[in-house]
């Protein structure tokens, strides 16, 4: 039986507590412990039962309890203080003096992501990509950056994990009740839900919008779950990464096309759009369509505006992880769209193909993003190199080092991931303002002032809490599985709060090699049973529902932990999420990461552990490849990459055990007379002092702002000024370049022929160039030079712009001085590319001439 009408009952907050609503509906609470403690104080048990969800808890508190709290002058005073604090925080602008003045006036950034991980009470994320997106918004808020988020509001979110009696992963998908979460519907002037409309393969689809407040930042989440939509499209935003390829295509249309329309309808006109992974790349097409039709621009002129103001971050180091759609499926949704844009379907398909002339090639979202963005990056230095190799064929005449994909290494929002105990320590020794400037090296020098005894007591307390949490968690999962009572009772005795604790918690993707330790069970047995210096391991993580090999990894670990002597020293905790991660990251002593290099794009969990004083033991992949130093942690291997996975696993398993037996365990148990491991703590201090200022989200967001957002915003403002005059001019210039490029030739290059030069000297280089109908200002003639290998290949390269020195018989002579500033084997050549003061990414013209006729 269904009700004929539904309504939502909300708590009647006493006047003295009305600011609780402001605190509950802003994720500011997720990184400000005093706000969390305030809600916890209202009813500690209910707070835990509600999964740290302040809105749900307010709805479940009795009216009597609310009245009691309103009569508590101390509680009311704290509500007023924290309410005033968040109001002052939201109103404060340009927090960082070194960033604020650089912001071009009128800048507005829109950050698109398919998932946002802000806290466990909003489960619309699956893993690292979503957590990164959440951290990005939080740091953008702390930095008062003019940014908003755009994503999808999933009715079911990601799955819960539980194991059957055999240890095989099962999935359940809970339904999100948005009315009990810290989100609110956006409403129009009449108070009705704010709605936009999309055409999905000829069907009109209504989309509503939810607002999530993240400090100063508003994030807009789109949802198609409306009764007025047909069941087939109503389910588009049903589940994160759910459904078949057509469902994924519809999701990405709603995110990209719908996201742009929402911003338009709300009166927000971004000067920069940041695509966090390729899922939202259709926003590029919608913005081109908007500018073309609104300002009566040609497709080419509209494309110039949009490309100049779009940045793209790729996260996936394997081709299979990038979304592609078969041409027929793509055209089902986009053939009429191509007509609106004024281009043929084949041309539109070409933007998503590595080879635009291959009619059989699928349409790729990453390819679309790379072709039509001004700036693109990987998420670590190593991942940047991997990405340049992966996507080199989009720019076939460019050497791999010149592929226009840079790197900005990820960071974590430290205040969101440190334990309450560590937060208190930081307040005391780093200063109360440490959260506002966590990328300041001077701030982290305060780590040295923390007494060893206090640092160690703090960590031991957190390890004790982790062990207690693990026991409760394990007991609950065994009871849910119907395990024998003896096994359930034994769960209360697993792990030792005084034992060296190593954590491995992440997605159980096979390349992360969760079972690497299990390759040598005898050495593992010796480690955990050593009576003087025992070791224990905690595993957690989910396998993708279709990843059966990942599920086999989980099953192998679960079977192992049921055997003696592993039962008490190795555990697997089900349903790894935000909350469980906090306990593991704070309570472990060592964070283990052993992916198959170079398949880990970044791996931010180790950064979160770092901020909690946990040491990293990791393969030199992702962020650890650039962060590692022997004083700061341990490296598995030396950065080798193997053709034989079996050989790699064998070698790196042995190296992992060697580190544990010879380095990690002895250092941890090396105690002074008062039981404090001073040499261990010295390593902890060094790792925090040297790495925390670099590997945090404030540094990451500031780097995006300086290198991507601000230059692109400035270029957008220039192109759109004076009724889009700059865009029209740039499009006309590009057309001229495309028509006349075949007239450009390098007739010759002259330089002093000396086989040996001294450091500090220079070499004059001249290039004679024919430009045909083009002018010197239409091209960039570059001296291209660098360190060479013995077989004549560039190992490094630099460029120096060459200037016109003279004109001879219709040919231009360009000149530059080649600097000789290092010892070694060096070489040079000359390169010509299109050049225009308003052109952000000349590589995307795919026009290039080398002096030799070939790429070096």
PDB file of C-alpha atoms in Angstrom, residues 164-443:
ATOM      1  CA  UNK A 164      29.914 -14.666   2.505  1.00  0.00           C
ATOM      2  CA  UNK A 165      30.983 -17.685   4.544  1.00  0.00           C
ATOM      3  CA  UNK A 166      33.639 -18.541   1.953  1.00  0.00           C
ATOM      4  CA  UNK A 167      35.133 -15.041   2.003  1.00  0.00           C
ATOM      5  CA  UNK A 168      33.713 -14.065  -1.395  1.00  0.00           C
ATOM      6  CA  UNK A 169      32.756 -10.405  -1.736  1.00  0.00           C
ATOM      7  CA  UNK A 170      29.055  -9.632  -2.017  1.00  0.00           C
ATOM      8  CA  UNK A 171      27.529  -6.220  -2.710  1.00  0.00           C
ATOM      9  CA  UNK A 172      24.489  -4.419  -1.400  1.00  0.00           C
ATOM     10  CA  UNK A 173      23.409  -1.006  -2.607  1.00  0.00           C
ATOM     11  CA  UNK A 174      21.588   1.181  -0.080  1.00  0.00           C
ATOM     12  CA  UNK A 175      19.301   3.944  -1.295  1.00  0.00           C
ATOM     13  CA  UNK A 176      20.274   7.476  -0.323  1.00  0.00           C
ATOM     14  CA  UNK A 177      17.600   9.569   1.352  1.00  0.00           C
ATOM     15  CA  UNK A 178      18.616  13.072   0.306  1.00  0.00           C
ATOM     16  CA  UNK A 179      16.189  14.651   2.764  1.00  0.00           C
ATOM     17  CA  UNK A 180      18.253  13.326   5.683  1.00  0.00           C
ATOM     18  CA  UNK A 181      21.634  14.402   4.280  1.00  0.00           C
ATOM     19  CA  UNK A 182      23.535  17.726   4.385  1.00  0.00           C
ATOM     20  CA  UNK A 183      22.176  18.728   0.969  1.00  0.00           C
ATOM     21  CA  UNK A 184      19.371  21.054  -0.043  1.00  0.00           C
ATOM     22  CA  UNK A 185      17.393  21.366  -3.277  1.00  0.00           C
ATOM     23  CA  UNK A 186      18.039  24.474  -5.339  1.00  0.00           C
ATOM     24  CA  UNK A 187      14.753  26.357  -5.739  1.00  0.00           C
ATOM     25  CA  UNK A 188      13.546  28.918  -8.251  1.00  0.00           C
ATOM     26  CA  UNK A 189      12.043  32.310  -7.435  1.00  0.00           C
ATOM     27  CA  UNK A 190       8.676  30.686  -6.749  1.00  0.00           C
ATOM     28  CA  UNK A 191      10.128  28.204  -4.288  1.00  0.00           C
ATOM     29  CA  UNK A 192       9.763  25.235  -6.633  1.00  0.00           C
ATOM     30  CA  UNK A 193      12.616  22.804  -7.323  1.00  0.00           C
ATOM     31  CA  UNK A 194      15.010  24.332  -9.834  1.00  0.00           C
ATOM     32  CA  UNK A 195      14.849  22.315 -13.070  1.00  0.00           C
ATOM     33  CA  UNK A 196      16.637  22.215 -16.409  1.00  0.00           C
ATOM     34  CA  UNK A 197      15.813  20.056 -19.431  1.00  0.00           C
ATOM     35  CA  UNK A 198      17.942  17.877 -21.687  1.00  0.00           C
ATOM     36  CA  UNK A 199      17.279  16.010 -24.909  1.00  0.00           C
ATOM     37  CA  UNK A 200      18.443  12.404 -24.562  1.00  0.00           C
ATOM     38  CA  UNK A 201      18.026  10.671 -27.940  1.00  0.00           C
ATOM     39  CA  UNK A 202      14.839  12.595 -28.687  1.00  0.00           C
ATOM     40  CA  UNK A 203      13.359  12.325 -25.197  1.00  0.00           C
ATOM     41  CA  UNK A 204      12.861  15.415 -23.066  1.00  0.00           C
ATOM     42  CA  UNK A 205      14.407  14.810 -19.641  1.00  0.00           C
ATOM     43  CA  UNK A 206      13.926  16.977 -16.568  1.00  0.00           C
ATOM     44  CA  UNK A 207      16.905  17.387 -14.219  1.00  0.00           C
ATOM     45  CA  UNK A 208      16.732  18.831 -10.715  1.00  0.00           C
ATOM     46  CA  UNK A 209      19.675  20.272  -8.811  1.00  0.00           C
ATOM     47  CA  UNK A 210      20.857  19.797  -5.235  1.00  0.00           C
ATOM     48  CA  UNK A 211      23.239  22.217  -3.525  1.00  0.00           C
ATOM     49  CA  UNK A 212      26.011  21.029  -1.227  1.00  0.00           C
ATOM     50  CA  UNK A 213      27.828  23.672   0.813  1.00  0.00           C
ATOM     51  CA  UNK A 214      31.517  23.022   1.387  1.00  0.00           C
ATOM     52  CA  UNK A 215      32.692  25.943   3.488  1.00  0.00           C
ATOM     53  CA  UNK A 216      32.653  28.871   1.070  1.00  0.00           C
ATOM     54  CA  UNK A 217      32.078  26.626  -1.947  1.00  0.00           C
ATOM     55  CA  UNK A 218      28.739  25.655  -3.488  1.00  0.00           C
ATOM     56  CA  UNK A 219      28.601  22.366  -5.348  1.00  0.00           C
ATOM     57  CA  UNK A 220      25.674  21.596  -7.650  1.00  0.00           C
ATOM     58  CA  UNK A 221      24.644  17.955  -8.025  1.00  0.00           C
ATOM     59  CA  UNK A 222      22.270  16.923 -10.819  1.00  0.00           C
ATOM     60  CA  UNK A 223      19.578  14.261 -10.506  1.00  0.00           C
ATOM     61  CA  UNK A 224      17.168  12.713 -13.046  1.00  0.00           C
ATOM     62  CA  UNK A 225      15.114  10.734 -10.529  1.00  0.00           C
ATOM     63  CA  UNK A 226      11.828  12.546 -11.176  1.00  0.00           C
ATOM     64  CA  UNK A 227       8.376  11.057 -11.650  1.00  0.00           C
ATOM     65  CA  UNK A 228       7.860  13.092 -14.812  1.00  0.00           C
ATOM     66  CA  UNK A 229      10.745  11.249 -16.501  1.00  0.00           C
ATOM     67  CA  UNK A 230      10.318   7.811 -18.047  1.00  0.00           C
ATOM     68  CA  UNK A 231      11.763   4.915 -16.008  1.00  0.00           C
ATOM     69  CA  UNK A 232      14.553   4.399 -18.564  1.00  0.00           C
ATOM     70  CA  UNK A 233      15.994   7.868 -18.064  1.00  0.00           C
ATOM     71  CA  UNK A 234      14.893   8.356 -14.454  1.00  0.00           C
ATOM     72  CA  UNK A 235      17.540   5.806 -13.493  1.00  0.00           C
ATOM     73  CA  UNK A 236      20.362   7.712 -15.238  1.00  0.00           C
ATOM     74  CA  UNK A 237      21.633   9.075 -11.922  1.00  0.00           C
ATOM     75  CA  UNK A 238      20.586   5.960 -10.049  1.00  0.00           C
ATOM     76  CA  UNK A 239      24.013   4.563  -9.258  1.00  0.00           C
ATOM     77  CA  UNK A 240      27.621   5.675  -9.466  1.00  0.00           C
ATOM     78  CA  UNK A 241      29.295   3.815 -12.351  1.00  0.00           C
ATOM     79  CA  UNK A 242      26.275   1.540 -12.662  1.00  0.00           C
ATOM     80  CA  UNK A 243      24.521   0.161 -15.737  1.00  0.00           C
ATOM     81  CA  UNK A 244      25.692  -0.556 -19.283  1.00  0.00           C
ATOM     82  CA  UNK A 245      27.568   1.605 -21.789  1.00  0.00           C
ATOM     83  CA  UNK A 246      24.438   3.518 -22.779  1.00  0.00           C
ATOM     84  CA  UNK A 247      23.716   4.293 -19.132  1.00  0.00           C
ATOM     85  CA  UNK A 248      27.275   5.582 -18.754  1.00  0.00           C
ATOM     86  CA  UNK A 249      26.866   7.745 -21.858  1.00  0.00           C
ATOM     87  CA  UNK A 250      23.631   9.233 -20.497  1.00  0.00           C
ATOM     88  CA  UNK A 251      25.280   9.932 -17.141  1.00  0.00           C
ATOM     89  CA  UNK A 252      28.097  11.776 -18.834  1.00  0.00           C
ATOM     90  CA  UNK A 253      25.673  13.810 -20.961  1.00  0.00           C
ATOM     91  CA  UNK A 254      23.786  14.828 -17.811  1.00  0.00           C
ATOM     92  CA  UNK A 255      27.040  15.724 -16.076  1.00  0.00           C
ATOM     93  CA  UNK A 256      28.696  17.574 -18.953  1.00  0.00           C
ATOM     94  CA  UNK A 257      25.859  19.087 -20.978  1.00  0.00           C
ATOM     95  CA  UNK A 258      23.465  19.347 -18.024  1.00  0.00           C
ATOM     96  CA  UNK A 259      26.153  20.799 -15.768  1.00  0.00           C
ATOM     97  CA  UNK A 260      26.824  23.672 -18.171  1.00  0.00           C
ATOM     98  CA  UNK A 261      23.118  24.374 -18.510  1.00  0.00           C
ATOM     99  CA  UNK A 262      22.684  24.475 -14.743  1.00  0.00           C
ATOM    100  CA  UNK A 263      25.445  27.043 -14.400  1.00  0.00           C
ATOM    101  CA  UNK A 264      23.922  29.080 -17.215  1.00  0.00           C
ATOM    102  CA  UNK A 265      20.461  28.976 -15.653  1.00  0.00           C
ATOM    103  CA  UNK A 266      21.854  29.997 -12.261  1.00  0.00           C
ATOM    104  CA  UNK A 267      23.559  33.004 -13.839  1.00  0.00           C
ATOM    105  CA  UNK A 268      27.065  31.625 -13.343  1.00  0.00           C
ATOM    106  CA  UNK A 269      29.408  32.193 -16.266  1.00  0.00           C
ATOM    107  CA  UNK A 270      32.654  30.323 -15.607  1.00  0.00           C
ATOM    108  CA  UNK A 271      35.816  31.785 -17.026  1.00  0.00           C
ATOM    109  CA  UNK A 272      37.471  28.380 -16.511  1.00  0.00           C
ATOM    110  CA  UNK A 273      36.095  24.859 -16.410  1.00  0.00           C
ATOM    111  CA  UNK A 274      38.203  22.107 -14.843  1.00  0.00           C
ATOM    112  CA  UNK A 275      37.377  18.583 -15.996  1.00  0.00           C
ATOM    113  CA  UNK A 276      38.433  16.134 -13.291  1.00  0.00           C
ATOM    114  CA  UNK A 277      38.798  13.032 -15.485  1.00  0.00           C
ATOM    115  CA  UNK A 278      37.071  12.604 -18.849  1.00  0.00           C
ATOM    116  CA  UNK A 279      33.557  11.855 -17.587  1.00  0.00           C
ATOM    117  CA  UNK A 280      32.523  15.502 -17.939  1.00  0.00           C
ATOM    118  CA  UNK A 281      34.135  16.230 -21.328  1.00  0.00           C
ATOM    119  CA  UNK A 282      30.756  16.802 -23.010  1.00  0.00           C
ATOM    120  CA  UNK A 283      30.740  20.135 -21.175  1.00  0.00           C
ATOM    121  CA  UNK A 284      33.198  21.270 -23.870  1.00  0.00           C
ATOM    122  CA  UNK A 285      30.669  20.602 -26.618  1.00  0.00           C
ATOM    123  CA  UNK A 286      27.843  22.304 -24.751  1.00  0.00           C
ATOM    124  CA  UNK A 287      29.897  25.425 -24.089  1.00  0.00           C
ATOM    125  CA  UNK A 288      30.868  25.618 -27.777  1.00  0.00           C
ATOM    126  CA  UNK A 289      27.177  25.339 -28.629  1.00  0.00           C
ATOM    127  CA  UNK A 290      26.256  28.060 -26.123  1.00  0.00           C
ATOM    128  CA  UNK A 291      28.852  30.567 -27.328  1.00  0.00           C
ATOM    129  CA  UNK A 292      28.175  29.819 -30.988  1.00  0.00           C
ATOM    130  CA  UNK A 293      24.459  30.490 -30.718  1.00  0.00           C
ATOM    131  CA  UNK A 294      24.437  33.221 -28.088  1.00  0.00           C
ATOM    132  CA  UNK A 295      27.039  35.413 -29.774  1.00  0.00           C
ATOM    133  CA  UNK A 296      26.467  34.365 -33.399  1.00  0.00           C
ATOM    134  CA  UNK A 297      29.986  32.949 -33.615  1.00  0.00           C
ATOM    135  CA  UNK A 298      31.307  30.442 -36.087  1.00  0.00           C
ATOM    136  CA  UNK A 299      31.997  26.980 -34.679  1.00  0.00           C
ATOM    137  CA  UNK A 300      35.720  27.734 -34.935  1.00  0.00           C
ATOM    138  CA  UNK A 301      35.488  30.997 -32.986  1.00  0.00           C
ATOM    139  CA  UNK A 302      33.342  29.388 -30.274  1.00  0.00           C
ATOM    140  CA  UNK A 303      35.834  26.529 -30.056  1.00  0.00           C
ATOM    141  CA  UNK A 304      38.671  28.998 -29.477  1.00  0.00           C
ATOM    142  CA  UNK A 305      36.864  30.523 -26.494  1.00  0.00           C
ATOM    143  CA  UNK A 306      36.052  27.171 -24.932  1.00  0.00           C
ATOM    144  CA  UNK A 307      39.414  25.510 -25.559  1.00  0.00           C
ATOM    145  CA  UNK A 308      41.271  28.471 -24.074  1.00  0.00           C
ATOM    146  CA  UNK A 309      39.212  28.270 -20.882  1.00  0.00           C
ATOM    147  CA  UNK A 310      39.125  24.514 -20.250  1.00  0.00           C
ATOM    148  CA  UNK A 311      41.623  22.482 -18.248  1.00  0.00           C
ATOM    149  CA  UNK A 312      41.705  18.715 -17.896  1.00  0.00           C
ATOM    150  CA  UNK A 313      43.150  16.290 -15.373  1.00  0.00           C
ATOM    151  CA  UNK A 314      43.589  12.653 -16.363  1.00  0.00           C
ATOM    152  CA  UNK A 315      43.836  10.039 -13.610  1.00  0.00           C
ATOM    153  CA  UNK A 316      43.991   6.749 -15.464  1.00  0.00           C
ATOM    154  CA  UNK A 317      47.381   5.271 -16.465  1.00  0.00           C
ATOM    155  CA  UNK A 318      45.900   2.444 -18.572  1.00  0.00           C
ATOM    156  CA  UNK A 319      43.938   2.891 -21.824  1.00  0.00           C
ATOM    157  CA  UNK A 320      41.163   0.521 -20.697  1.00  0.00           C
ATOM    158  CA  UNK A 321      40.257   2.863 -17.856  1.00  0.00           C
ATOM    159  CA  UNK A 322      39.210   5.675 -20.206  1.00  0.00           C
ATOM    160  CA  UNK A 323      35.596   5.794 -21.373  1.00  0.00           C
ATOM    161  CA  UNK A 324      34.928   5.150 -25.068  1.00  0.00           C
ATOM    162  CA  UNK A 325      31.623   4.775 -26.916  1.00  0.00           C
ATOM    163  CA  UNK A 326      30.860   3.025 -30.178  1.00  0.00           C
ATOM    164  CA  UNK A 327      30.135   5.456 -33.040  1.00  0.00           C
ATOM    165  CA  UNK A 328      26.558   4.267 -33.475  1.00  0.00           C
ATOM    166  CA  UNK A 329      25.709   4.739 -29.816  1.00  0.00           C
ATOM    167  CA  UNK A 330      27.378   8.138 -29.744  1.00  0.00           C
ATOM    168  CA  UNK A 331      25.499   9.359 -32.828  1.00  0.00           C
ATOM    169  CA  UNK A 332      22.186   8.170 -31.384  1.00  0.00           C
ATOM    170  CA  UNK A 333      22.552  10.990 -28.869  1.00  0.00           C
ATOM    171  CA  UNK A 334      24.759  13.492 -30.719  1.00  0.00           C
ATOM    172  CA  UNK A 335      23.842  13.478 -34.417  1.00  0.00           C
ATOM    173  CA  UNK A 336      21.222  16.235 -33.971  1.00  0.00           C
ATOM    174  CA  UNK A 337      23.653  18.014 -31.642  1.00  0.00           C
ATOM    175  CA  UNK A 338      26.277  18.161 -34.398  1.00  0.00           C
ATOM    176  CA  UNK A 339      23.746  19.945 -36.609  1.00  0.00           C
ATOM    177  CA  UNK A 340      23.154  22.523 -33.858  1.00  0.00           C
ATOM    178  CA  UNK A 341      26.893  23.107 -33.688  1.00  0.00           C
ATOM    179  CA  UNK A 342      27.123  23.581 -37.442  1.00  0.00           C
ATOM    180  CA  UNK A 343      29.497  20.666 -38.098  1.00  0.00           C
ATOM    181  CA  UNK A 344      29.067  17.203 -39.586  1.00  0.00           C
ATOM    182  CA  UNK A 345      28.712  14.137 -37.357  1.00  0.00           C
ATOM    183  CA  UNK A 346      32.007  12.820 -38.781  1.00  0.00           C
ATOM    184  CA  UNK A 347      33.854  15.975 -37.725  1.00  0.00           C
ATOM    185  CA  UNK A 348      32.326  15.741 -34.258  1.00  0.00           C
ATOM    186  CA  UNK A 349      33.354  12.087 -33.974  1.00  0.00           C
ATOM    187  CA  UNK A 350      36.868  13.062 -35.048  1.00  0.00           C
ATOM    188  CA  UNK A 351      37.382  15.160 -31.938  1.00  0.00           C
ATOM    189  CA  UNK A 352      37.046  11.975 -29.879  1.00  0.00           C
ATOM    190  CA  UNK A 353      39.278   9.790 -32.036  1.00  0.00           C
ATOM    191  CA  UNK A 354      43.025   9.377 -31.925  1.00  0.00           C
ATOM    192  CA  UNK A 355      42.875   8.961 -35.707  1.00  0.00           C
ATOM    193  CA  UNK A 356      40.019  11.206 -36.886  1.00  0.00           C
ATOM    194  CA  UNK A 357      39.996   9.472 -40.289  1.00  0.00           C
ATOM    195  CA  UNK A 358      39.305   6.021 -38.831  1.00  0.00           C
ATOM    196  CA  UNK A 359      35.538   5.596 -39.118  1.00  0.00           C
ATOM    197  CA  UNK A 360      35.638   2.432 -36.988  1.00  0.00           C
ATOM    198  CA  UNK A 361      37.405   3.955 -34.004  1.00  0.00           C
ATOM    199  CA  UNK A 362      35.180   4.563 -30.944  1.00  0.00           C
ATOM    200  CA  UNK A 363      34.624   8.032 -29.524  1.00  0.00           C
ATOM    201  CA  UNK A 364      36.912   8.598 -26.522  1.00  0.00           C
ATOM    202  CA  UNK A 365      36.159  11.029 -23.717  1.00  0.00           C
ATOM    203  CA  UNK A 366      39.831  11.488 -22.801  1.00  0.00           C
ATOM    204  CA  UNK A 367      40.704  12.100 -26.450  1.00  0.00           C
ATOM    205  CA  UNK A 368      37.959  14.749 -26.680  1.00  0.00           C
ATOM    206  CA  UNK A 369      39.265  16.438 -23.552  1.00  0.00           C
ATOM    207  CA  UNK A 370      42.890  16.392 -24.683  1.00  0.00           C
ATOM    208  CA  UNK A 371      42.052  17.806 -28.128  1.00  0.00           C
ATOM    209  CA  UNK A 372      39.937  20.683 -26.846  1.00  0.00           C
ATOM    210  CA  UNK A 373      41.617  21.933 -23.670  1.00  0.00           C
ATOM    211  CA  UNK A 374      44.270  24.549 -23.100  1.00  0.00           C
ATOM    212  CA  UNK A 375      45.968  22.725 -20.231  1.00  0.00           C
ATOM    213  CA  UNK A 376      46.138  19.031 -19.381  1.00  0.00           C
ATOM    214  CA  UNK A 377      47.935  17.198 -16.602  1.00  0.00           C
ATOM    215  CA  UNK A 378      48.612  13.909 -14.922  1.00  0.00           C
ATOM    216  CA  UNK A 379      48.451  13.639 -11.133  1.00  0.00           C
ATOM    217  CA  UNK A 380      52.129  12.966 -10.352  1.00  0.00           C
ATOM    218  CA  UNK A 381      55.408  13.497 -12.170  1.00  0.00           C
ATOM    219  CA  UNK A 382      55.620   9.831 -13.094  1.00  0.00           C
ATOM    220  CA  UNK A 383      52.001   9.754 -14.187  1.00  0.00           C
ATOM    221  CA  UNK A 384      52.633  12.794 -16.378  1.00  0.00           C
ATOM    222  CA  UNK A 385      55.380  10.849 -18.165  1.00  0.00           C
ATOM    223  CA  UNK A 386      53.145   7.781 -18.474  1.00  0.00           C
ATOM    224  CA  UNK A 387      50.287   9.904 -19.857  1.00  0.00           C
ATOM    225  CA  UNK A 388      52.518  11.523 -22.466  1.00  0.00           C
ATOM    226  CA  UNK A 389      53.479   8.058 -23.713  1.00  0.00           C
ATOM    227  CA  UNK A 390      49.869   6.849 -23.619  1.00  0.00           C
ATOM    228  CA  UNK A 391      48.449   9.686 -25.682  1.00  0.00           C
ATOM    229  CA  UNK A 392      51.384  10.491 -27.976  1.00  0.00           C
ATOM    230  CA  UNK A 393      49.485   9.343 -31.058  1.00  0.00           C
ATOM    231  CA  UNK A 394      47.091  12.283 -30.779  1.00  0.00           C
ATOM    232  CA  UNK A 395      50.112  14.459 -31.701  1.00  0.00           C
ATOM    233  CA  UNK A 396      52.057  12.005 -33.921  1.00  0.00           C
ATOM    234  CA  UNK A 397      54.764  14.426 -35.105  1.00  0.00           C
ATOM    235  CA  UNK A 398      55.753  15.569 -31.622  1.00  0.00           C
ATOM    236  CA  UNK A 399      58.372  13.719 -29.571  1.00  0.00           C
ATOM    237  CA  UNK A 400      56.922  12.236 -26.416  1.00  0.00           C
ATOM    238  CA  UNK A 401      58.577  14.849 -24.177  1.00  0.00           C
ATOM    239  CA  UNK A 402      56.672  17.627 -25.995  1.00  0.00           C
ATOM    240  CA  UNK A 403      53.214  16.082 -25.655  1.00  0.00           C
ATOM    241  CA  UNK A 404      51.132  18.825 -23.961  1.00  0.00           C
ATOM    242  CA  UNK A 405      50.342  16.921 -20.779  1.00  0.00           C
ATOM    243  CA  UNK A 406      52.115  18.300 -17.732  1.00  0.00           C
ATOM    244  CA  UNK A 407      51.802  17.126 -14.137  1.00  0.00           C
ATOM    245  CA  UNK A 408      50.385  18.560 -10.956  1.00  0.00           C
ATOM    246  CA  UNK A 409      50.836  16.074  -8.148  1.00  0.00           C
ATOM    247  CA  UNK A 410      47.754  15.451  -6.047  1.00  0.00           C
ATOM    248  CA  UNK A 411      47.534  16.502  -2.428  1.00  0.00           C
ATOM    249  CA  UNK A 412      45.214  15.826   0.501  1.00  0.00           C
ATOM    250  CA  UNK A 413      43.192  18.205   2.639  1.00  0.00           C
ATOM    251  CA  UNK A 414      45.131  17.532   5.808  1.00  0.00           C
ATOM    252  CA  UNK A 415      42.560  18.943   8.240  1.00  0.00           C
ATOM    253  CA  UNK A 416      40.001  16.410   6.942  1.00  0.00           C
ATOM    254  CA  UNK A 417      42.236  13.390   7.471  1.00  0.00           C
ATOM    255  CA  UNK A 418      44.153  13.863  10.701  1.00  0.00           C
ATOM    256  CA  UNK A 419      42.799  12.401  13.915  1.00  0.00           C
ATOM    257  CA  UNK A 420      41.259  14.662  16.567  1.00  0.00           C
ATOM    258  CA  UNK A 421      44.260  13.926  18.766  1.00  0.00           C
ATOM    259  CA  UNK A 422      46.701  15.018  16.064  1.00  0.00           C
ATOM    260  CA  UNK A 423      44.584  18.091  15.390  1.00  0.00           C
ATOM    261  CA  UNK A 424      44.996  19.075  19.056  1.00  0.00           C
ATOM    262  CA  UNK A 425      48.758  18.532  18.876  1.00  0.00           C
ATOM    263  CA  UNK A 426      49.014  20.660  15.739  1.00  0.00           C
ATOM    264  CA  UNK A 427      47.000  23.454  17.340  1.00  0.00           C
ATOM    265  CA  UNK A 428      49.369  23.431  20.288  1.00  0.00           C
ATOM    266  CA  UNK A 429      52.699  23.247  18.466  1.00  0.00           C
ATOM    267  CA  UNK A 430      52.108  24.487  14.909  1.00  0.00           C
ATOM    268  CA  UNK A 431      49.852  27.320  15.973  1.00  0.00           C
ATOM    269  CA  UNK A 432      46.087  27.885  15.760  1.00  0.00           C
ATOM    270  CA  UNK A 433      46.344  29.151  12.194  1.00  0.00           C
ATOM    271  CA  UNK A 434      48.117  26.104  10.772  1.00  0.00           C
ATOM    272  CA  UNK A 435      45.044  24.998   8.784  1.00  0.00           C
ATOM    273  CA  UNK A 436      45.050  28.224   6.779  1.00  0.00           C
ATOM    274  CA  UNK A 437      48.604  27.735   5.522  1.00  0.00           C
ATOM    275  CA  UNK A 438      49.489  24.023   5.552  1.00  0.00           C
ATOM    276  CA  UNK A 439      51.757  24.356   2.511  1.00  0.00           C
ATOM    277  CA  UNK A 440      54.047  26.783   4.345  1.00  0.00           C
ATOM    278  CA  UNK A 441      57.383  25.153   5.160  1.00  0.00           C
ATOM    279  CA  UNK A 442      57.806  27.333   8.244  1.00  0.00           C
ATOM    280  CA  UNK A 443      54.533  26.044   9.718  1.00  0.00           C
TER     281      UNK A 443
END
